[in-house]
């Protein structure tokens, strides 16, 4: 067992060594999956183990949570059956309030946020990369939460976490950051002043396109956190033990995956920016990208594995390029080891703000040269 204080360990060490100290009785190197839905009550009618019922208490679930807390520098984390279940638990745990959210963000969650008035909340959508617009949208004493997503779907625009947190806190509002794309390897939003972090663990944290999961992590557990925990228990939205075990297994390679995927995305972004058929590459790692300066100050060790391209040939060329690839897989979602390509506005459908000539690219672990050649031939065949 490594005998260093946790804070001294780098994410690569934390993830690779997590839970490998051996089980106390069997000495198994790999942790067991605890599937019990109920626990034995002591003869004196107590529960000395602290475990009572599976919906609230599960060791395998807690192991995933404790690793995520360490990675985020969080006080506590809670895993849910999906990213959506985690996010909605937060919104539904707030007393009715005014919420500010990005105009451009993960489409599925934004559609849900549009229904917030049904739950007593008021909501304003703003351009989160425009700090003046954010400040103008905040109603002091009335705004309870600012929701940010950085980098954000599908244009990968950047929000200055520290600046938004400062304005929010001055007005008495909390900041929750959807950090699904950055992962704790590149950004720890709590260190920049965010109060709560959300991940769709379906994406990079698990990383193998085989688990639906979500997580909320908080710096300092408070009353709101207690209601979120209670909401998860009462709504039954906790992650199952098999999925939690797979999530922990995925997390153990998070550091190396995210760094390699970021390197691949950077190579592709540079080469695509010079491509004659490409009108624009959206990637915060490019020095002339509008969010680059802030991204460089709050993302460490890379700019993430997600980018988008806009094709000069318009929507028709974009759809046809996606049809002509052979290494890239045509599918929605992202963050897995296999590279995915998606005509995003087709997925978002009516009311989408996504440009019709845009292809969203999730860079996996294939060689970037092969990924570029495949995309290049697909673009050529679509001309
Ligand atoms: C996928 C995603 C979600 C929703 O997560 P699910 O696990 O699909 O419920 C939320 N935010 C972002 C940024 C996502 O990409």
Coordinates of C-alpha atoms and ligand atoms in Angstrom, one line a residue, residues 81-85 87 105-106 109 147 149 151 153 178-181 198-203 212-214 333-334 360, ligand 1:
X81 CA -28.0 5.8 -12.7
X82 CA -27.2 8.4 -15.4
X83 CA -25.8 11.9 -15.7
X84 CA -29.3 13.1 -16.3
X85 CA -30.5 11.5 -13.0
X87 CA -28.3 16.7 -12.7
X105 CA -25.1 23.3 -23.6
X106 CA -25.8 19.6 -23.6
X109 CA -30.4 18.5 -20.3
X147 CA -25.3 26.1 -14.2
X149 CA -20.7 23.5 -18.8
X151 CA -16.1 23.0 -22.5
X153 CA -21.5 20.9 -26.3
X178 CA -21.0 20.2 -15.8
X179 CA -17.4 19.0 -16.2
X180 CA -18.2 15.9 -18.3
X181 CA -15.9 16.9 -21.2
X198 CA -21.6 17.1 -12.4
X199 CA -20.3 14.3 -14.6
X200 CA -22.1 12.1 -17.1
X201 CA -19.9 9.2 -16.1
X202 CA -21.4 7.5 -19.2
X203 CA -18.7 9.4 -21.1
X212 CA -24.8 4.6 -18.0
X213 CA -23.9 6.6 -14.9
X214 CA -23.7 10.1 -13.4
X333 CA -22.4 10.0 -27.1
X334 CA -18.6 10.4 -26.5
X360 CA -19.0 16.5 -33.7
Ligands
LIG1 C1 -24.3 12.9 -21.9 C2 -24.3 14.2 -21.1 C3 -25.1 14.4 -20.0 C4 -26.2 13.5 -19.6 O1 -25.7 12.3 -19.2 P1 -26.4 10.8 -19.3 O2 -25.4 9.9 -18.7 O3 -26.6 10.6 -20.8 O4 -27.7 10.9 -18.7 C5 -25.0 15.6 -19.3 N1 -24.1 16.5 -19.7 C6 -23.2 16.3 -20.7 C7 -22.2 17.4 -21.0 C8 -23.3 15.2 -21.4 O5 -22.5 15.0 -22.5

